[in-house]
Amino acid sequence: MAAHPDDVDFGLAGTVATWTDAGIDVTYCIVTNGDAGGSDPTVSRADMVVLRQAEQIAAAKCVGVSDVRFLGYPDGRVEASLDLRRDIARVIRQVKPDRVACQSPERNYARMPASHPDHRAAGSAALDAVYPDARNPFAFPELAEEGLAAWIVPEVWISGSPQPTHYVDITATFDRKIAALRAHESQTAHMANLPEMLRGWLSRAAALGGLPEGRLAESFQVLDIP
Ligand SMILES: [Zn+2]
């Protein structure tokens, strides 16, 4: 669950690869089409939607994910609205996940790009969709009318949280994370130092998580929701 195409890849593609390697099915649900992304004024916004969806689908393949869903909200104007909560709750009831990963609704002053307003709004709506919307059979009755039964998600992993509690060693899947990020060509083609930049972030996370020198990690705040 993420606001923009490429958010999943910056935040947790390495972890996703460890999950798919373990045989876990992963679905991506992207709130916007990233139509406010890129810096080329000659690309129309409609073309940007097509491009960024295709890039996200290609990036997902790099880490073993083939189910990618777009909710089509406008990039740059995401709010934690009732409509968004219902639309995320719908996907949860369709997919029936054991775990949801989302962005942090909290502003992380140490990592402002992670705290983009769309990320905070998407994270807030995702948490509300997990609890209580998806599990309460009387929330959004239109979902029950669509034949979607209530679903309890017992675990949430928050990416970009100011209070990480869990560190995943992604040293073995780092190359696939970089491949996934490179698939977002309209966003990362100009970043010659992308692997070095990521190595810097991920080795700092690994050190914070107490992993041995030379390891790379993605960090999460993991919530158990009984
Ligand atoms: Zn983003």
Coordinates of C-alpha atoms and ligand atoms in Angstrom, one line a residue:
M1 CA 0.0 0.0 0.0
A2 CA 1.7 3.2 -1.1
A3 CA 0.8 6.7 -2.4
H4 CA 3.0 6.8 -5.6
P5 CA 4.5 4.5 -8.1
D6 CA 8.2 4.0 -6.8
D7 CA 7.3 4.5 -3.1
V8 CA 7.2 0.7 -2.5
D9 CA 10.5 0.3 -4.3
F10 CA 12.3 3.0 -2.3
G11 CA 10.8 1.9 1.0
L12 CA 10.6 -1.9 0.9
A13 CA 11.3 -3.6 -2.4
G14 CA 14.2 -5.5 -0.8
T15 CA 11.9 -6.9 1.9
V16 CA 9.2 -7.7 -0.7
A17 CA 11.8 -9.8 -2.6
T18 CA 12.6 -11.7 0.6
W19 CA 8.9 -12.4 1.0
T20 CA 8.3 -13.5 -2.6
D21 CA 11.4 -15.7 -2.4
A22 CA 9.8 -17.4 0.6
G23 CA 6.7 -18.1 -1.5
I24 CA 4.5 -15.3 0.0
D25 CA 2.1 -13.7 -2.5
V26 CA 2.3 -9.9 -2.5
T27 CA -0.2 -7.4 -4.0
Y28 CA 0.7 -3.7 -4.6
C29 CA -2.0 -1.1 -4.1
I30 CA -0.9 2.3 -5.3
V31 CA -3.2 5.2 -4.5
T32 CA -2.2 7.6 -7.3
N33 CA -0.8 7.2 -10.8
G34 CA 2.1 9.5 -10.1
D35 CA 0.8 12.0 -12.6
A36 CA 2.6 14.9 -10.9
G37 CA 6.0 13.1 -11.1
G38 CA 8.9 13.5 -13.4
S39 CA 10.5 16.8 -14.5
D40 CA 10.0 16.7 -18.3
P41 CA 7.5 19.4 -19.3
T42 CA 7.1 17.9 -22.8
V43 CA 5.5 14.8 -21.4
S44 CA 1.7 15.3 -21.0
R45 CA 0.2 14.3 -17.7
A46 CA -2.0 11.7 -19.4
D47 CA 1.1 10.1 -20.9
M48 CA 2.8 10.3 -17.5
V49 CA 0.0 8.2 -16.0
V50 CA 0.5 5.5 -18.6
L51 CA 4.2 5.6 -18.3
R52 CA 4.3 5.5 -14.5
Q53 CA 1.8 2.6 -14.3
A54 CA 3.9 0.6 -16.7
E55 CA 7.1 1.4 -14.8
Q56 CA 5.5 0.2 -11.5
I57 CA 4.4 -3.0 -13.1
A58 CA 7.9 -3.6 -14.5
A59 CA 9.4 -2.7 -11.1
A60 CA 7.1 -5.2 -9.3
K61 CA 8.2 -8.0 -11.7
C62 CA 11.9 -7.4 -10.5
V63 CA 10.9 -8.5 -7.0
G64 CA 8.4 -11.2 -7.9
V65 CA 5.1 -9.3 -7.7
S66 CA 2.6 -9.5 -10.5
D67 CA -0.6 -8.2 -8.9
V68 CA -0.5 -4.4 -9.0
R69 CA -3.6 -2.3 -8.4
F70 CA -4.0 1.5 -8.9
L71 CA -6.7 3.4 -7.2
G72 CA -6.4 6.4 -9.5
Y73 CA -6.4 9.3 -7.0
P74 CA -4.8 12.6 -8.1
D75 CA -1.1 12.8 -7.4
G76 CA -0.2 15.6 -4.9
R77 CA -3.7 15.9 -3.5
V78 CA -4.2 12.7 -1.5
E79 CA -6.3 13.1 1.6
A80 CA -7.2 10.4 4.2
S81 CA -10.8 10.7 3.0
L82 CA -13.7 8.3 3.6
D83 CA -13.6 7.4 -0.1
L84 CA -9.9 6.4 0.1
R85 CA -10.5 4.4 3.3
R86 CA -13.3 2.5 1.6
D87 CA -11.3 1.9 -1.5
I88 CA -8.4 0.5 0.5
A89 CA -10.8 -1.5 2.7
R90 CA -12.2 -2.9 -0.6
V91 CA -8.8 -4.1 -1.7
I92 CA -8.1 -5.6 1.7
R93 CA -11.4 -7.6 1.6
Q94 CA -10.6 -8.8 -1.9
V95 CA -7.0 -9.8 -1.3
K96 CA -7.4 -11.0 2.3
P97 CA -3.8 -10.3 3.4
D98 CA -2.2 -11.6 6.6
R99 CA 0.0 -8.4 6.7
V100 CA -0.3 -4.9 5.3
A101 CA 2.6 -2.6 4.7
C102 CA 2.0 1.1 4.4
Q103 CA 3.6 4.5 4.8
S104 CA 3.9 6.4 8.0
P105 CA 1.1 8.9 8.8
E106 CA 3.6 10.6 11.2
R107 CA 6.0 13.3 9.9
N108 CA 9.6 12.1 10.2
Y109 CA 11.6 15.3 10.6
A110 CA 14.8 13.4 9.9
R111 CA 13.5 12.2 6.5
M112 CA 11.3 14.8 5.0
P113 CA 11.0 13.2 1.5
A114 CA 9.6 10.1 3.3
S115 CA 7.0 12.4 4.9
H116 CA 5.5 13.7 1.7
P117 CA 1.9 14.8 2.4
D118 CA 0.5 12.1 0.1
H119 CA 2.5 9.5 2.0
R120 CA 1.1 10.6 5.3
A121 CA -2.4 10.7 4.0
A122 CA -2.1 7.3 2.3
G123 CA -0.6 5.8 5.5
S124 CA -3.3 7.2 7.7
A125 CA -6.1 5.9 5.3
A126 CA -4.4 2.5 5.2
L127 CA -4.3 2.2 9.0
D128 CA -8.0 3.3 9.2
A129 CA -8.8 0.8 6.5
V130 CA -7.1 -2.0 8.4
Y131 CA -8.7 -0.9 11.7
P132 CA -11.6 -0.7 11.7
D133 CA -13.0 -0.5 8.2
A134 CA -12.0 -3.8 6.6
R135 CA -12.8 -5.9 9.8
N136 CA -16.1 -4.2 10.7
P137 CA -18.8 -5.9 8.7
F138 CA -21.0 -2.8 9.1
A139 CA -18.4 -0.3 7.9
F140 CA -19.0 0.9 4.4
P141 CA -22.1 -1.3 3.8
E142 CA -21.6 -0.9 0.0
L143 CA -18.7 -3.3 0.4
A144 CA -20.9 -6.0 1.9
E145 CA -23.4 -5.4 -1.0
E146 CA -20.5 -6.0 -3.4
G147 CA -20.2 -9.4 -1.7
L148 CA -17.0 -8.5 0.2
A149 CA -16.9 -10.0 3.7
A150 CA -15.1 -8.4 6.6
W151 CA -11.4 -9.3 6.9
I152 CA -9.1 -9.0 9.9
V153 CA -5.5 -7.9 9.2
P154 CA -3.5 -8.9 12.3
E155 CA -0.2 -7.2 11.4
V156 CA 0.9 -3.9 9.9
W157 CA 4.4 -2.9 8.8
I158 CA 4.9 0.9 8.6
S159 CA 7.7 2.1 6.3
G160 CA 9.4 5.4 7.0
S161 CA 8.3 5.5 10.6
P162 CA 10.2 7.8 13.0
Q163 CA 10.1 4.8 15.5
P164 CA 11.3 1.7 13.6
T165 CA 11.1 -1.5 15.6
H166 CA 12.1 -4.1 13.0
Y167 CA 15.0 -4.3 10.6
V168 CA 15.0 -6.7 7.6
D169 CA 18.4 -7.7 6.2
I170 CA 18.1 -7.1 2.4
T171 CA 21.8 -7.5 1.5
A172 CA 20.9 -10.5 -0.7
T173 CA 18.0 -8.8 -2.5
F174 CA 19.7 -5.3 -2.8
D175 CA 20.4 -5.8 -6.5
R176 CA 16.8 -6.6 -7.3
K177 CA 15.7 -3.5 -5.3
I178 CA 18.0 -1.4 -7.5
A179 CA 16.6 -3.0 -10.6
A180 CA 13.1 -2.2 -9.4
L181 CA 14.1 1.4 -8.8
R182 CA 15.8 1.6 -12.2
A183 CA 12.5 0.4 -13.7
H184 CA 11.0 3.8 -12.7
E185 CA 13.1 5.3 -15.4
S186 CA 11.1 8.6 -15.5
Q187 CA 12.0 9.1 -11.8
T188 CA 15.5 7.6 -11.4
A189 CA 17.2 7.8 -14.8
H190 CA 19.0 11.0 -13.8
M191 CA 20.2 9.5 -10.5
A192 CA 23.7 8.3 -11.4
N193 CA 24.5 7.6 -7.8
L194 CA 21.4 5.7 -7.0
P195 CA 23.1 2.5 -5.8
E196 CA 25.6 4.4 -3.6
M197 CA 22.8 6.6 -2.2
L198 CA 20.7 3.6 -1.3
R199 CA 23.7 1.7 0.1
G200 CA 24.3 4.7 2.4
W201 CA 20.7 4.8 3.7
L202 CA 20.4 1.0 4.0
S203 CA 23.7 0.5 5.8
R204 CA 22.8 3.2 8.3
A205 CA 19.5 1.4 8.9
A206 CA 21.4 -1.9 9.3
A207 CA 23.7 -0.3 11.9
L208 CA 20.7 1.1 13.8
G209 CA 19.2 -2.4 13.8
G210 CA 22.4 -3.9 15.2
L211 CA 23.2 -5.9 12.1
P212 CA 26.9 -6.7 11.3
E213 CA 29.1 -4.3 9.4
G214 CA 28.6 -4.5 5.7
R215 CA 24.9 -5.5 5.8
L216 CA 22.0 -3.5 4.4
A217 CA 18.5 -3.2 5.9
E218 CA 15.1 -1.8 5.4
S219 CA 13.3 -0.6 8.6
F220 CA 9.7 -0.8 9.8
Q221 CA 7.5 -0.2 12.8
V222 CA 5.6 -3.4 13.2
L223 CA 2.2 -3.3 14.8
D224 CA 0.2 -6.3 16.1
I225 CA -3.5 -5.5 15.8
P226 CA -5.5 -8.2 17.7
Ligands
ZN1 ZN 6.0 9.1 -3.0

